[in-house]
CSV table of C-alpha atoms and ligand atoms in Angstrom, one decimal:
chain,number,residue,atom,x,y,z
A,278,UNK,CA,0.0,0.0,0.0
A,279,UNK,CA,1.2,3.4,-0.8
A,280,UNK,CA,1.6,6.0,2.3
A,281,UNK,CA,0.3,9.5,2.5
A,282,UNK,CA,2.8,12.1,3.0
A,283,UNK,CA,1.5,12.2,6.2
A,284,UNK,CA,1.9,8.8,7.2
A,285,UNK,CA,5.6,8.9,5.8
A,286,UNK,CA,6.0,11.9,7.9
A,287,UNK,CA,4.8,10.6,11.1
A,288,UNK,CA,6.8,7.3,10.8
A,289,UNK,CA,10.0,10.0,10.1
A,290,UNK,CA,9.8,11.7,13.5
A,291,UNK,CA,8.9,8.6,15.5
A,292,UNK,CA,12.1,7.7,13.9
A,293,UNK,CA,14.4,10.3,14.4
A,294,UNK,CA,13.2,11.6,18.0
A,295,UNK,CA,15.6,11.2,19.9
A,296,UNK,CA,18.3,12.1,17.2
A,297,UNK,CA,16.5,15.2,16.2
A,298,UNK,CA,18.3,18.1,18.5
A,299,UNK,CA,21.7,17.0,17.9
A,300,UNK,CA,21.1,16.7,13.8
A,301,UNK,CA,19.5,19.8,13.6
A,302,UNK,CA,22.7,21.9,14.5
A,303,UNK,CA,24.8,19.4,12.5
A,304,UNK,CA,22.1,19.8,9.1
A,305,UNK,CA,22.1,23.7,9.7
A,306,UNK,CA,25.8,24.0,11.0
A,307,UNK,CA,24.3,25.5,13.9
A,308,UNK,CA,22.3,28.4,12.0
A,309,UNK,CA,19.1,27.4,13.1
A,310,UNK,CA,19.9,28.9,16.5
A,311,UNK,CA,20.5,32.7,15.6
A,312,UNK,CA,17.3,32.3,12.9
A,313,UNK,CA,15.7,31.1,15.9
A,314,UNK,CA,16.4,34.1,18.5
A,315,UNK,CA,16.3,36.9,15.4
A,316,UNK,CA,12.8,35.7,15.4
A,317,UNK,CA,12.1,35.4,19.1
A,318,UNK,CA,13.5,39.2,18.8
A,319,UNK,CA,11.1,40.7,16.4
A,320,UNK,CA,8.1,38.6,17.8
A,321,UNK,CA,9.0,40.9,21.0
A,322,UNK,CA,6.0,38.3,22.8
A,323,UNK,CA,4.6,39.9,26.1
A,324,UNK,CA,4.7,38.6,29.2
A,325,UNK,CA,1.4,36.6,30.8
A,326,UNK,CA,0.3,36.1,27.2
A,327,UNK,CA,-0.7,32.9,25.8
A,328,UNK,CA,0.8,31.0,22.8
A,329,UNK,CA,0.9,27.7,20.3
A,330,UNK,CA,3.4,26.3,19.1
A,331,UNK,CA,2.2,24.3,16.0
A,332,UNK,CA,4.3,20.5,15.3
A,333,UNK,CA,6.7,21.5,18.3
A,334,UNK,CA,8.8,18.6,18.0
A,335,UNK,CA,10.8,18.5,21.0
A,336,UNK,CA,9.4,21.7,22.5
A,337,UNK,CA,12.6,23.9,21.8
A,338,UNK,CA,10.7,26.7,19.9
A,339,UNK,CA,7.8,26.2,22.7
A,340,UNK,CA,10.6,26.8,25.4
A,341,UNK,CA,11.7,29.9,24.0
A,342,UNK,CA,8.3,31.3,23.8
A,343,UNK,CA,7.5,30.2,27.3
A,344,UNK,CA,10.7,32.2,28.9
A,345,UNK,CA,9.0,35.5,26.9
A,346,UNK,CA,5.7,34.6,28.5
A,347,UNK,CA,7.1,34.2,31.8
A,348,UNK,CA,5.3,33.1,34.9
A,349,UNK,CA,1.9,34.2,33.8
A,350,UNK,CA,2.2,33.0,30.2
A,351,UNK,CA,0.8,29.9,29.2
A,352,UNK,CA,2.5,28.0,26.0
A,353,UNK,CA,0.8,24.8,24.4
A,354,UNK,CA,2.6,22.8,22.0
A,355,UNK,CA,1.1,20.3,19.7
A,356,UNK,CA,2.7,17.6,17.4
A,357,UNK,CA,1.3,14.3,16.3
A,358,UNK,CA,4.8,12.1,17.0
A,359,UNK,CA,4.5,11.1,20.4
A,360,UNK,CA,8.4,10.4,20.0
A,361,UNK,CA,9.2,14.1,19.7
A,362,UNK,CA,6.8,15.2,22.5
A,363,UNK,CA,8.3,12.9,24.6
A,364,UNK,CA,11.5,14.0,24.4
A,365,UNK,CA,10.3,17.9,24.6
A,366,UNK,CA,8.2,15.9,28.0
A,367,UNK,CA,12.0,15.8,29.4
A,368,UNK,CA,12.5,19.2,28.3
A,369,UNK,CA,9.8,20.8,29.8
A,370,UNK,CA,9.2,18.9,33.0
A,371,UNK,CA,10.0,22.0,35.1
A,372,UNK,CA,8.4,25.0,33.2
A,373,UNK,CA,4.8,24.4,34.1
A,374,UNK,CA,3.5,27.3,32.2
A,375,UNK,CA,4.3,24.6,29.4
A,376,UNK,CA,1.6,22.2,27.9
A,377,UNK,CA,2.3,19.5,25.2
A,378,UNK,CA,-0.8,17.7,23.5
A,379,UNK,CA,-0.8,15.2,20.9
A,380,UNK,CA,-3.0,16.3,17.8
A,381,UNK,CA,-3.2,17.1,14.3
A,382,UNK,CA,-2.0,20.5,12.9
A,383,UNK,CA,-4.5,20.1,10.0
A,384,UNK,CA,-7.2,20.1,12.9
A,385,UNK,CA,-6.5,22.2,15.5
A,386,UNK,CA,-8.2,21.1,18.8
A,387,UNK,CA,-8.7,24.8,19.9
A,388,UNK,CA,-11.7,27.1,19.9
A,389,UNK,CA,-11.4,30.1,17.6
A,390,UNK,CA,-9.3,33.4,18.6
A,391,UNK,CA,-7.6,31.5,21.3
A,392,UNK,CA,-4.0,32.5,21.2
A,393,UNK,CA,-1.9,35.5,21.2
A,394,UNK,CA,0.7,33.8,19.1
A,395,UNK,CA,0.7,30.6,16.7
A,396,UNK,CA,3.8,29.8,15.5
A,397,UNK,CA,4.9,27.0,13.3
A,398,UNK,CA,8.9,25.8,13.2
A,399,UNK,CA,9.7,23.6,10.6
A,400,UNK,CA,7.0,22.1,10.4
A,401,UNK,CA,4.7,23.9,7.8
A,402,UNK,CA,7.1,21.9,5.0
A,403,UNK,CA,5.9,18.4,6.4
A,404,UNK,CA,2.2,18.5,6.6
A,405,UNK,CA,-0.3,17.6,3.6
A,406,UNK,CA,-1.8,20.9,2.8
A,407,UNK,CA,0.1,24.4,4.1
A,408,UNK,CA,-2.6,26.1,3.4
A,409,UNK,CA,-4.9,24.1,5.5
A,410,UNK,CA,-2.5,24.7,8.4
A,411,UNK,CA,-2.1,28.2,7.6
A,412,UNK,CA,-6.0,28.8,7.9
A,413,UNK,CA,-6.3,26.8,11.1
A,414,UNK,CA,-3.8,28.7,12.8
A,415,UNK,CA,-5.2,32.1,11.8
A,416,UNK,CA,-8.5,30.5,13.1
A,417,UNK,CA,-7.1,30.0,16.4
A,418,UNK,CA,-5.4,33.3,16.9
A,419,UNK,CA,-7.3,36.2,18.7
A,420,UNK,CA,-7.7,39.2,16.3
A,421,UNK,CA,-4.8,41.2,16.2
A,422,UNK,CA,-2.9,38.2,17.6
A,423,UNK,CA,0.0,37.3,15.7
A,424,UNK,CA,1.1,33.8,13.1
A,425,UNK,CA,5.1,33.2,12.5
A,426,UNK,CA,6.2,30.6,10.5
A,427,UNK,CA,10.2,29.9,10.6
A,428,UNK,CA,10.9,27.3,7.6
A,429,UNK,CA,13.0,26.7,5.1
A,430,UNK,CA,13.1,28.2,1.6
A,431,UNK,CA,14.1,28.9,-1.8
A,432,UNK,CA,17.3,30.8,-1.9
A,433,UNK,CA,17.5,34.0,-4.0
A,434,UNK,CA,20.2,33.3,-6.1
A,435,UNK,CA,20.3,30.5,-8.9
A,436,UNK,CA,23.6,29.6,-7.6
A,437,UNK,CA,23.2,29.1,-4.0
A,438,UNK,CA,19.6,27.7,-4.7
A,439,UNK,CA,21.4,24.8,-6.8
A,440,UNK,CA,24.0,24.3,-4.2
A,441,UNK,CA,21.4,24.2,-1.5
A,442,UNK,CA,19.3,21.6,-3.0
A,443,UNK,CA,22.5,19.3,-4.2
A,444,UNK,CA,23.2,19.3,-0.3
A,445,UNK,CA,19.6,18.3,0.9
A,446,UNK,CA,19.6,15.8,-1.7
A,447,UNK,CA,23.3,14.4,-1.5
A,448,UNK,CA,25.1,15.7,1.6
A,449,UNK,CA,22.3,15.9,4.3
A,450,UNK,CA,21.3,12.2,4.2
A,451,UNK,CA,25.3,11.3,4.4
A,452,UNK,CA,25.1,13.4,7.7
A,453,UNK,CA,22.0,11.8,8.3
A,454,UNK,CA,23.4,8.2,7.9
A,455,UNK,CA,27.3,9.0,10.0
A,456,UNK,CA,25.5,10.8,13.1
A,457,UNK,CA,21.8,9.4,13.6
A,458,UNK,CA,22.2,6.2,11.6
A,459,UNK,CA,19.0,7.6,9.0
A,460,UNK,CA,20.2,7.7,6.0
A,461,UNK,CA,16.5,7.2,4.5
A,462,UNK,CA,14.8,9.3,6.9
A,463,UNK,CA,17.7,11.9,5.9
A,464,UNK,CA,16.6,11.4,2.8
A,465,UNK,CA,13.3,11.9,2.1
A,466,UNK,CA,13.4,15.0,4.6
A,467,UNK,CA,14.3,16.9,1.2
A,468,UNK,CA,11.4,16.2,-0.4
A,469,UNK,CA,10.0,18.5,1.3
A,470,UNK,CA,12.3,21.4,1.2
A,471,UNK,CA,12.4,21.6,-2.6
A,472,UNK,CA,8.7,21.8,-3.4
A,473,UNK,CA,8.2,24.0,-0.6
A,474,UNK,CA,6.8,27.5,-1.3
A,475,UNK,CA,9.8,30.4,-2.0
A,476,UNK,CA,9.0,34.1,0.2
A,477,UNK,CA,6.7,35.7,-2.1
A,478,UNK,CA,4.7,32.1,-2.8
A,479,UNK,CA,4.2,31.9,1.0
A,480,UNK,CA,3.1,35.3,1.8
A,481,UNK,CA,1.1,34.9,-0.8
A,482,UNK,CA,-0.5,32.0,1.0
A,483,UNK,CA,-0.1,33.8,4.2
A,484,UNK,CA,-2.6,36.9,3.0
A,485,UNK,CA,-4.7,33.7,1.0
A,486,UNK,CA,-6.1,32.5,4.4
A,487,UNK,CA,-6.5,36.4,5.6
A,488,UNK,CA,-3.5,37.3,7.4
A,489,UNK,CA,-2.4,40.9,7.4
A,490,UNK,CA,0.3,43.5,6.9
A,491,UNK,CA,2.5,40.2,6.1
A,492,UNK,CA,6.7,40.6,6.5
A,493,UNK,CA,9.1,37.8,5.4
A,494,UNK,CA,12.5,37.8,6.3
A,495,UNK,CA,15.5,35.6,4.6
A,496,UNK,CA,17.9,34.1,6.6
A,497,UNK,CA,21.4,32.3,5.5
A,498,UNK,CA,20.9,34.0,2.1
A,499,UNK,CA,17.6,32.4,2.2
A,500,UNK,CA,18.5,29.1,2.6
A,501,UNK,CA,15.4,29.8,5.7
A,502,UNK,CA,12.9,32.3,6.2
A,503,UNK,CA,10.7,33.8,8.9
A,504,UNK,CA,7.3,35.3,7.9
A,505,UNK,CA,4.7,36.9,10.3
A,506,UNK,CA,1.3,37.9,9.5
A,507,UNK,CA,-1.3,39.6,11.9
A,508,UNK,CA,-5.5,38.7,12.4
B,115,SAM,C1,11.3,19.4,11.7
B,115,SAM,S1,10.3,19.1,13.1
B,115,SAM,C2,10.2,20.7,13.8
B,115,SAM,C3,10.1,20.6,15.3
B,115,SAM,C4,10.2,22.0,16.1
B,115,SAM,N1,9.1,22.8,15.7
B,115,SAM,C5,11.5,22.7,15.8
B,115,SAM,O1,11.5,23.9,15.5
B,115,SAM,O2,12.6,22.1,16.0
B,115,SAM,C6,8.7,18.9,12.4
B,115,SAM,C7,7.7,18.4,13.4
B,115,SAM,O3,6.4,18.5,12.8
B,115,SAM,C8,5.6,17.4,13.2
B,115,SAM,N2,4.5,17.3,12.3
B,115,SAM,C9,4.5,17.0,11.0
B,115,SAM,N3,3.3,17.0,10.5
B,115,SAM,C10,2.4,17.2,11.5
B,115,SAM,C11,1.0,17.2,11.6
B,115,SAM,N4,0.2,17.1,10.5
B,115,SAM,N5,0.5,17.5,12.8
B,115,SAM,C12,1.2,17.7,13.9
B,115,SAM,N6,2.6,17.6,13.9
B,115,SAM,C13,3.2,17.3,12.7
B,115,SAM,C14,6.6,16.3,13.3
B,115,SAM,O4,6.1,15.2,14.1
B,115,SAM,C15,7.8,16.9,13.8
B,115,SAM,O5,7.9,16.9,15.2
């Protein structure tokens, strides 16, 4: 029987869990950190508010947002590998302003204008239909409330952009294969990247599902991007 990309991408994560931290800063050569904090930084979250972060993982975006929110913050992650969330579980056993639920981005278990803040990390590339996420997280947000997606993207330049996708498609699984022992999991995780949506096809999906006054920013040359719309 043939999978769903959704079915691929669950059996992925379940695989790579407890991998998943350590490769990331390998894969990235430890980029993803500062495109992480630049956009912590231009979030500028307020303390006591109340955030989602859409397919956590292992909670590290969700951790960051819960040290903005502070003590009277609240922070729920969601991601459907029970893998990852266990290992964000570890992580997050002593913020308690921290929740992690198992669920479905395509269906988000929330009432409507819920959140301050949705963000997505990485994630928006894996699921079945971005838009469908997209609209389910601007459902969820309270008006004015704000969505940020941090993913990767199509560089700017022909040059780099070939370069870019010879590595997801050659280099990254070897890495994949020497430190987590994945070479297929490695693999297929660049499926993903190069049909994925460049800046101006994602804001355009972005103001699509009725998100406002839109900003994208490239990071790396735009290897990765942030975008962040308002409801
Ligand atoms: C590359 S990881 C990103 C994790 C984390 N956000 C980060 O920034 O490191 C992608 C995550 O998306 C989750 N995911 C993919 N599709 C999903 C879906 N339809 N619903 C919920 N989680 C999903 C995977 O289980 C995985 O944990």
């Amino acid at each position: 029987m043939v999978k769903t990309k959704e079915q691929r991408v669950h059996e992925v994560f379940e695989k790579i869990s407890s991998n998943y931290d350590s490769m990331n800063s390998v894969i990235s050569f430890q980029q993803h950190k500062k495109w992480r904090e630049d956009t912590m930084r231009a979030m500028a979250v307020k303390p006591g508010s109340k955030a989602l972060d859409v397919c956590c993982g292992t909670a590290d975006w969700t951790l960051a947002l819960a040290k903005e929110t502070g003590p009277e913050g609240h922070v729920v992650g969601l991601d459907f590998s029970e893998n990852m969330l266990s290992v964000g579980r570890e992580k997050t056993a002593t913020t308690p302003t921290i929740e992690l639920i198992h669920g479905n981005a395509m269906e988000l278990p929330f009432e409507d204008n819920t959140f301050d803040y949705v963000t997505i990390g990485f994630g928006l590339r894996n699921v079945p239909d971005y838009k469908q996420v997209l609209s389910e997280m601007h459902r969820v947000v309270k008006p004015g409330g704000m969505v940020v997606c941090l993913e990767t993207s199509q560089p700017d330049s022909m040059f780099f952009n070939t370069f870019f996708r010879m590595y997801f498609r050659f280099i990254m699984p070897i890495f994949g294969k020497l430190f987590a022992k994945s070479y297929d999991e490695y693999s297929w995780l660049q499926e993903s990247q190069k049909d994925f949506p460049d800046r101006k096809q994602l804001t355009a999906l972005f103001e699509d599902v009725g998100l406002k006054n839109v900003t994208s920013k490239p990071y790396s040359g735009g290897a990765a991007a942030r975008h962040i719309g308002y409801k």
